[in-house]
Coordinates of C-alpha atoms in Angstrom, one line a residue:
X7 CA -12.0 16.9 -26.3
X8 CA -10.3 14.8 -29.0
X9 CA -12.2 11.5 -28.7
X10 CA -9.9 9.8 -31.2
X11 CA -6.9 10.3 -28.9
X12 CA -8.8 8.9 -25.9
X13 CA -10.1 5.9 -27.9
X14 CA -6.5 5.2 -29.1
X15 CA -5.0 5.5 -25.7
X16 CA -7.6 3.3 -23.9
X17 CA -7.7 0.6 -26.7
X18 CA -3.9 0.4 -27.1
X19 CA -3.4 0.1 -23.3
X20 CA -6.1 -2.6 -22.9
X21 CA -4.9 -4.5 -26.0
X22 CA -1.3 -4.5 -24.7
X23 CA -2.3 -5.6 -21.3
X24 CA -4.6 -8.3 -22.7
X25 CA -1.7 -9.9 -24.7
X26 CA 0.6 -10.0 -21.7
X27 CA 2.8 -6.9 -22.1
X28 CA 4.0 -5.8 -18.7
X29 CA 2.1 -2.8 -17.2
X30 CA 5.0 -0.4 -17.4
X31 CA 5.7 -1.1 -21.1
X32 CA 1.9 -0.9 -21.8
X33 CA 1.7 2.5 -20.3
X34 CA 4.7 3.8 -22.2
X35 CA 3.8 2.3 -25.6
X36 CA 0.1 3.4 -25.4
X37 CA 1.3 6.9 -24.6
X38 CA 3.6 6.9 -27.6
X39 CA 1.0 5.5 -30.0
X40 CA -1.5 8.2 -28.8
X41 CA 1.0 11.0 -29.4
X42 CA 1.5 9.7 -32.9
X43 CA -1.9 11.0 -33.8
X44 CA -0.7 14.6 -33.7
X45 CA 3.1 14.4 -33.7
X46 CA 5.6 12.7 -35.9
X47 CA 7.3 9.5 -34.7
X48 CA 10.7 11.1 -33.9
X49 CA 9.4 14.0 -31.8
X50 CA 6.9 11.6 -30.2
X51 CA 9.6 9.2 -29.0
X52 CA 11.8 12.1 -27.8
X53 CA 8.8 13.7 -25.9
X54 CA 7.9 10.4 -24.2
X55 CA 11.6 9.8 -23.2
X56 CA 11.8 13.4 -21.8
X57 CA 8.7 13.0 -19.8
X58 CA 9.8 9.7 -18.3
X59 CA 13.1 11.4 -17.3
X60 CA 11.4 14.4 -15.9
X61 CA 9.0 12.2 -14.0
X62 CA 11.9 10.7 -12.1
X63 CA 13.6 14.0 -11.4
X64 CA 12.3 14.4 -7.9
X65 CA 14.3 14.4 -4.6
X66 CA 11.3 12.8 -2.8
X67 CA 11.5 9.7 -4.9
X68 CA 14.9 8.9 -3.4
X69 CA 13.0 7.7 -0.3
X70 CA 11.5 4.8 -2.2
X71 CA 14.7 2.7 -2.8
X72 CA 15.9 3.3 0.7
X73 CA 12.5 2.2 2.3
X74 CA 12.5 -0.8 -0.1
X75 CA 16.0 -1.7 1.1
X76 CA 15.0 -1.2 4.8
X77 CA 12.0 -3.5 4.3
X78 CA 14.2 -6.2 2.7
X79 CA 16.7 -6.0 5.5
X80 CA 13.9 -6.4 8.1
X81 CA 12.6 -9.4 6.3
X82 CA 15.9 -11.1 6.4
X83 CA 17.2 -9.8 9.8
X84 CA 14.8 -11.3 12.3
X85 CA 12.8 -8.2 12.9
X86 CA 9.6 -9.8 11.6
X87 CA 9.9 -12.7 14.0
X88 CA 10.2 -10.5 17.0
X89 CA 7.1 -8.5 16.0
X90 CA 5.1 -11.7 15.5
X91 CA 6.2 -13.0 18.9
X92 CA 5.1 -9.7 20.6
X93 CA 1.7 -9.9 18.8
X94 CA 1.3 -13.5 19.9
X95 CA 2.1 -12.6 23.5
X96 CA -0.6 -9.9 23.4
X97 CA -3.5 -11.9 21.8
X98 CA -2.3 -15.4 21.2
X99 CA -4.2 -16.9 24.2
X100 CA -7.6 -15.8 22.9
X101 CA -9.8 -18.2 20.9
X102 CA -8.6 -18.0 17.3
X103 CA -5.8 -15.8 18.6
X104 CA -3.5 -16.5 15.7
X105 CA -5.8 -14.6 13.4
X106 CA -5.5 -11.6 15.6
X107 CA -1.7 -12.1 15.8
X108 CA -1.7 -12.0 12.0
X109 CA -3.5 -8.7 11.8
X110 CA -1.4 -7.0 14.5
X111 CA 1.9 -8.4 13.2
X112 CA 1.0 -7.3 9.7
X113 CA 0.2 -3.7 10.9
X114 CA 3.5 -3.6 12.9
X115 CA 5.7 -5.1 10.2
X116 CA 3.9 -3.3 7.3
X117 CA 4.1 0.0 9.1
X118 CA 7.9 -0.4 9.6
X119 CA 8.6 -1.9 6.2
X120 CA 6.0 0.1 4.2
X121 CA 5.4 -2.9 1.9
X122 CA 2.2 -5.0 1.7
X123 CA 4.1 -7.6 -0.4
X124 CA 6.9 -7.9 2.2
X125 CA 4.3 -8.2 5.1
X126 CA 2.3 -10.9 3.3
X127 CA 5.4 -12.9 2.6
X128 CA 7.1 -12.5 6.0
X129 CA 4.0 -12.9 8.3
X130 CA 2.3 -15.5 6.2
X131 CA 5.5 -17.5 6.0
X132 CA 6.0 -17.6 9.7
X133 CA 2.3 -18.0 10.8
X134 CA 0.9 -20.1 8.0
X135 CA 2.2 -23.5 9.0
X136 CA 1.5 -22.9 12.7
X137 CA -2.1 -22.0 12.0
X138 CA -2.6 -25.2 9.9
X139 CA -0.9 -27.3 12.7
X140 CA -3.4 -25.9 15.3
X141 CA -6.5 -26.6 13.1
X142 CA -7.0 -23.3 11.4
X143 CA -8.5 -23.5 7.9
X144 CA -5.6 -22.7 5.5
X145 CA -7.8 -20.5 3.2
X146 CA -9.0 -18.5 6.2
X147 CA -5.5 -17.8 7.4
X148 CA -4.5 -16.8 3.8
X149 CA -7.5 -14.4 3.6
X150 CA -6.6 -12.7 6.9
X151 CA -2.9 -12.4 5.9
X152 CA -3.7 -11.0 2.4
X153 CA -6.1 -8.2 3.6
X154 CA -4.2 -7.3 6.8
X155 CA -0.9 -6.9 4.9
X156 CA -2.3 -3.9 3.0
X157 CA -2.6 -1.8 6.2
X158 CA 1.1 -1.1 6.0
X159 CA 0.5 1.0 2.9
X160 CA -1.7 3.3 5.0
X161 CA 0.2 3.3 8.3
X162 CA 3.5 5.2 7.7
X163 CA 6.1 5.2 6.4
X164 CA 4.6 4.3 3.1
X165 CA 6.2 4.4 -0.4
X166 CA 2.8 4.8 -2.1
X167 CA 2.1 8.0 0.0
X168 CA 5.3 9.4 -1.4
X169 CA 4.2 8.6 -4.9
X170 CA 0.8 10.3 -4.2
X171 CA 2.7 13.4 -2.9
X172 CA 4.6 13.5 -6.2
X173 CA 1.5 13.0 -8.4
X174 CA -0.5 15.7 -6.4
X175 CA 2.1 18.3 -7.0
X176 CA 3.5 18.6 -3.5
X177 CA 1.1 17.6 -0.8
X178 CA 3.2 17.3 2.4
X179 CA 4.6 13.9 2.9
X180 CA 4.8 14.4 6.6
X181 CA 1.0 15.3 6.7
X182 CA 0.2 12.2 4.7
X183 CA 2.3 10.0 6.9
X184 CA 0.6 11.3 10.1
X185 CA -2.8 11.2 8.5
X186 CA -2.5 7.4 7.8
X187 CA -2.3 6.3 11.4
X188 CA -6.0 6.4 12.5
X189 CA -7.4 5.1 9.2
X190 CA -4.8 2.3 9.1
X191 CA -5.6 1.2 12.7
X192 CA -9.3 1.5 12.0
X193 CA -9.1 -0.9 9.0
X194 CA -7.0 -3.3 11.2
X195 CA -9.7 -3.2 13.9
X196 CA -12.5 -4.0 11.3
X197 CA -10.4 -6.9 10.0
X198 CA -10.1 -8.2 13.6
X199 CA -13.8 -7.9 14.1
X200 CA -14.4 -9.9 10.9
X201 CA -11.9 -12.5 12.1
X202 CA -13.8 -12.7 15.4
X203 CA -17.0 -13.7 13.5
X204 CA -15.1 -16.5 11.8
X205 CA -13.6 -17.6 15.1
X206 CA -17.0 -17.9 16.8
X207 CA -18.5 -19.7 13.9
X208 CA -15.7 -22.2 13.5
X209 CA -14.8 -22.6 17.2
X210 CA -11.1 -22.0 16.6
X211 CA -8.6 -22.9 19.3
X212 CA -6.8 -20.4 21.5
X213 CA -3.1 -20.4 22.5
X214 CA -1.3 -20.7 25.8
X215 CA -1.7 -18.0 28.3
X216 CA 1.3 -15.5 28.4
X217 CA 2.6 -14.5 31.8
X218 CA 3.4 -10.9 32.5
X219 CA 7.1 -11.8 32.7
X220 CA 7.0 -13.4 29.2
X221 CA 5.0 -10.5 27.8
X222 CA 7.5 -8.0 29.2
X223 CA 10.4 -10.0 27.8
X224 CA 8.9 -10.2 24.3
X225 CA 8.1 -6.5 24.4
X226 CA 11.7 -5.6 25.2
X227 CA 13.0 -8.0 22.5
X228 CA 10.8 -6.2 20.0
X229 CA 11.3 -2.7 21.4
X230 CA 14.4 -1.8 19.2
X231 CA 12.3 -2.7 16.1
X232 CA 9.4 -0.6 17.3
X233 CA 11.8 2.3 17.9
X234 CA 12.3 2.6 14.2
X235 CA 8.8 4.1 13.9
X236 CA 9.6 6.6 16.6
X237 CA 12.9 7.6 15.0
X238 CA 11.5 7.9 11.5
X239 CA 8.2 9.6 12.2
X240 CA 9.5 11.6 15.2
X241 CA 12.3 13.0 13.0
X242 CA 10.0 13.9 10.1
X243 CA 7.3 15.5 12.3
X244 CA 9.9 17.3 14.4
X245 CA 11.6 18.7 11.4
X246 CA 14.9 17.0 12.2
X247 CA 15.1 15.4 8.7
X248 CA 13.0 15.0 5.5
X249 CA 11.2 11.8 4.5
X250 CA 14.1 11.1 2.1
X251 CA 16.7 11.5 4.8
X252 CA 14.5 9.4 7.2
X253 CA 14.5 6.5 4.7
X254 CA 18.4 6.5 4.6
X255 CA 18.4 6.5 8.4
X256 CA 15.9 3.6 8.4
X257 CA 18.4 1.6 6.3
X258 CA 21.3 2.2 8.7
X259 CA 19.2 1.5 11.7
X260 CA 17.7 -1.8 10.4
X261 CA 21.1 -3.0 9.1
X262 CA 22.7 -2.4 12.5
X263 CA 19.8 -4.0 14.3
X264 CA 19.9 -7.1 12.1
X265 CA 23.6 -7.6 12.9
X266 CA 22.9 -7.0 16.6
X267 CA 20.2 -9.7 16.4
X268 CA 22.9 -11.9 14.7
X269 CA 20.4 -13.1 12.1
X270 CA 22.0 -11.4 9.1
X271 CA 25.3 -12.3 7.7
X272 CA 27.6 -10.1 5.6
X273 CA 27.5 -12.6 2.8
X274 CA 23.7 -12.1 2.5
X275 CA 24.0 -8.3 2.0
X276 CA 24.8 -8.5 -1.8
X277 CA 21.6 -10.6 -2.4
X278 CA 19.6 -8.1 -0.4
X279 CA 21.0 -5.2 -2.4
X280 CA 20.2 -7.0 -5.6
X281 CA 16.6 -7.9 -4.6
X282 CA 16.0 -4.3 -3.5
X283 CA 17.5 -2.9 -6.8
X284 CA 15.2 -5.2 -8.8
X285 CA 12.1 -4.0 -6.8
X286 CA 13.2 -0.4 -7.1
X287 CA 13.8 -0.7 -10.9
X288 CA 10.3 -2.0 -11.4
X289 CA 8.7 0.7 -9.3
X290 CA 10.8 3.5 -11.0
X291 CA 9.9 2.3 -14.5
X292 CA 6.3 2.2 -13.5
X293 CA 6.5 5.8 -12.2
X294 CA 8.4 7.0 -15.4
X295 CA 5.9 5.5 -17.9
X296 CA 2.9 6.6 -15.7
X297 CA 4.2 10.1 -15.8
X298 CA 4.5 10.0 -19.5
X299 CA 0.9 8.8 -19.8
X300 CA -0.3 11.5 -17.4
X301 CA 1.4 14.1 -19.6
X302 CA -0.3 12.8 -22.7
X303 CA -3.7 12.7 -21.0
X304 CA -3.1 16.3 -19.8
X305 CA -2.1 17.5 -23.3
X306 CA -5.4 16.0 -24.6
X307 CA -7.4 17.8 -21.8
X308 CA -8.7 14.5 -20.5
X309 CA -8.6 15.4 -16.8
X310 CA -10.6 18.6 -17.5
X311 CA -13.1 16.8 -19.6
X312 CA -13.6 14.1 -16.9
X313 CA -14.0 16.8 -14.3
X314 CA -16.6 18.6 -16.4
X315 CA -18.5 15.3 -16.9
X316 CA -18.5 14.4 -13.3
X317 CA -19.6 17.9 -12.1
X318 CA -22.3 17.9 -14.7
X319 CA -23.8 14.8 -13.0
X320 CA -23.9 16.5 -9.6
X321 CA -22.2 19.2 -7.6
X322 CA -22.8 17.4 -4.3
X323 CA -19.5 16.5 -2.8
X324 CA -20.7 13.1 -1.4
X325 CA -22.1 12.0 -4.8
X326 CA -18.9 12.9 -6.5
X327 CA -16.8 11.1 -3.9
X328 CA -19.1 8.0 -4.3
X329 CA -18.6 8.0 -8.0
X330 CA -14.8 8.4 -7.7
X331 CA -14.6 5.6 -5.1
X332 CA -16.6 3.3 -7.5
X333 CA -14.3 4.2 -10.4
X334 CA -11.1 3.6 -8.3
X335 CA -12.4 0.3 -7.0
X336 CA -12.9 -0.7 -10.6
X337 CA -9.5 0.6 -11.6
X338 CA -7.8 -1.2 -8.7
X339 CA -9.0 -4.5 -10.0
X340 CA -7.2 -4.1 -13.3
X341 CA -4.2 -1.8 -12.6
X342 CA -1.3 -1.9 -10.2
X343 CA -1.4 0.7 -7.4
X344 CA 1.6 2.9 -8.4
X345 CA 0.5 3.7 -12.0
X346 CA -3.1 4.1 -10.8
X347 CA -2.1 6.8 -8.3
X348 CA 0.1 8.6 -10.8
X349 CA -2.5 8.6 -13.6
X350 CA -5.7 9.3 -11.6
X351 CA -4.5 11.7 -9.0
X352 CA -4.1 14.6 -11.6
X353 CA -7.6 13.7 -12.9
X354 CA -9.6 13.5 -9.6
X355 CA -7.7 15.8 -7.2
X356 CA -8.7 19.0 -9.0
X357 CA -12.3 17.9 -8.8
X358 CA -12.4 17.1 -5.1
X359 CA -10.3 20.2 -4.1
X360 CA -12.8 22.4 -6.1
X361 CA -15.5 20.8 -3.9
X362 CA -13.6 21.6 -0.7
X363 CA -12.0 18.2 0.0
X364 CA -8.6 18.3 1.7
X365 CA -5.9 16.8 -0.6
X366 CA -4.5 14.8 2.4
X367 CA -7.9 13.3 3.1
X368 CA -8.4 12.4 -0.6
X369 CA -4.9 10.8 -0.7
X370 CA -5.8 8.4 2.1
X371 CA -9.1 7.7 0.5
X372 CA -7.4 6.9 -2.8
X373 CA -4.7 4.7 -1.3
X374 CA -7.2 2.7 0.9
X375 CA -9.4 2.3 -2.2
X376 CA -6.6 0.9 -4.3
X377 CA -5.4 -1.4 -1.4
X378 CA -8.6 -3.4 -2.0
X379 CA -7.5 -3.9 -5.6
X380 CA -4.2 -5.5 -4.3
X381 CA -6.3 -8.3 -2.9
X382 CA -8.4 -9.0 -6.1
X383 CA -7.5 -10.8 -9.3
X384 CA -6.3 -10.4 -12.1
X385 CA -3.4 -8.1 -11.0
X386 CA -3.7 -8.4 -7.2
X387 CA 0.0 -8.8 -6.3
X388 CA -0.7 -9.3 -2.5
X389 CA -3.3 -11.9 -3.4
X390 CA -0.9 -13.9 -5.4
X391 CA 1.8 -13.7 -2.7
X392 CA -0.6 -14.7 0.1
X393 CA -2.0 -17.6 -1.9
X394 CA 1.6 -18.8 -2.8
X395 CA 2.8 -18.6 0.8
X396 CA -0.3 -20.5 2.0
X397 CA 0.2 -23.1 -0.8
X398 CA -3.5 -22.9 -1.8
X399 CA -5.4 -21.6 -4.8
X400 CA -7.2 -18.3 -5.5
X401 CA -10.5 -20.2 -6.1
X402 CA -10.4 -21.6 -2.5
X403 CA -9.4 -18.3 -0.9
X404 CA -12.1 -16.1 -2.6
X405 CA -15.0 -17.3 -0.4
X406 CA -13.3 -16.4 3.0
X407 CA -11.9 -13.2 1.4
X408 CA -15.3 -11.7 0.7
X409 CA -16.2 -10.8 4.3
X410 CA -12.8 -9.1 4.7
X411 CA -13.4 -7.2 1.4
X412 CA -16.7 -6.0 2.8
X413 CA -15.0 -4.9 6.1
X414 CA -12.4 -2.9 4.1
X415 CA -15.2 -1.3 2.0
X416 CA -17.1 -0.4 5.2
X417 CA -13.9 1.2 6.5
X418 CA -13.5 3.1 3.2
X419 CA -17.0 4.5 3.4
X420 CA -16.6 5.6 7.1
X421 CA -13.2 7.2 6.4
X422 CA -14.7 9.0 3.3
X423 CA -17.6 10.3 5.3
X424 CA -15.7 11.4 8.4
X425 CA -12.6 13.5 7.3
X426 CA -11.7 14.1 10.9
X427 CA -10.4 10.5 11.2
X428 CA -7.8 11.5 8.6
X429 CA -7.1 15.1 9.4
X430 CA -7.2 15.3 13.2
X431 CA -3.6 14.2 13.8
X432 CA -2.0 16.4 11.0
X433 CA -3.9 19.4 12.4
X434 CA -2.8 18.6 15.9
X435 CA 0.8 18.6 14.7
X436 CA 0.3 21.7 12.7
X437 CA 0.8 20.0 9.3

């Protein structure tokens, strides 16, 4: 292994990040500088450009802009409000019920929108002021909102699972989507248990009792929104359409539903398209530059060298998974999820598959692991959104966040140790 290339790659990337260069540009520039060690400037620039273009040349990636657009339409079209009302009708009467409402609504909205950032913004914006008015500590509400919003990245449809499928070399998107249900619901359950502990300690109030008639009414109001999950996942699993085609159908369905709800005006559509395009452009640039770095790392035999180093420590699968989880937890603190998946999947996946770990199971482990990083500084995007929506500070939110971090790590350990939680549903559907 050429240690000079590794040192240059790591130091260049860290230096660029430290001086405030955006992540995508840091990835591309550090890859270019590393390639200069062995290749002239002209060919190096051409190679990086080619690898960026090749990295985006995937039909599966077309699903990302469509799911981003569907999530943005949902956020503006009143769908989030109906899901929140349904969650309130189910659990709002319990002591501290609004915390449970937050978790359930985040799982529902995140699962349909596939975006942790959209869930944190939409759910936090609606519930935050109501929680504060009813005596809930603002920081506690923010902590619940931040952590529960990440469940939508595990519960399908999820853009990051599509990215993992690309980075892994073709793991079935349908299998990944189906595999995410039980782990995502399990994490949500652990977050609700943690919230229950806070509720008991702080003696938080409950809401008004919901009659069966009101519960039924709110369920039917939210039913068309919930049907999106059935249409998208049913179509993918049933072989009616691909994940990419499902994303386009999701856009058409959410757009039509928003106009039926009469909460979306035609004049708002251009701004929705612009916002979705901005988000998509950022994600695609991250994917392109991450793919160029992955190629540079591969050309320097870094994945094989890391694999040899890890396997020299132990050939026990659980020890290796523990080491990988620790490394990913550390990576998640300093790197955004998309480049982390694209860079580290080619490094770690060959190691775990050699030890007999299913690629679908490892994909869920990786995504769940990096979800924790979204809630931690300095690059935790969901943390910043949740804090901003709650109009508080990171310093005040950290203390109530810690128990929820612990709950997510416990969930990660359980899901890692019990592959059946991830693989049972895909196997049942023959995926």
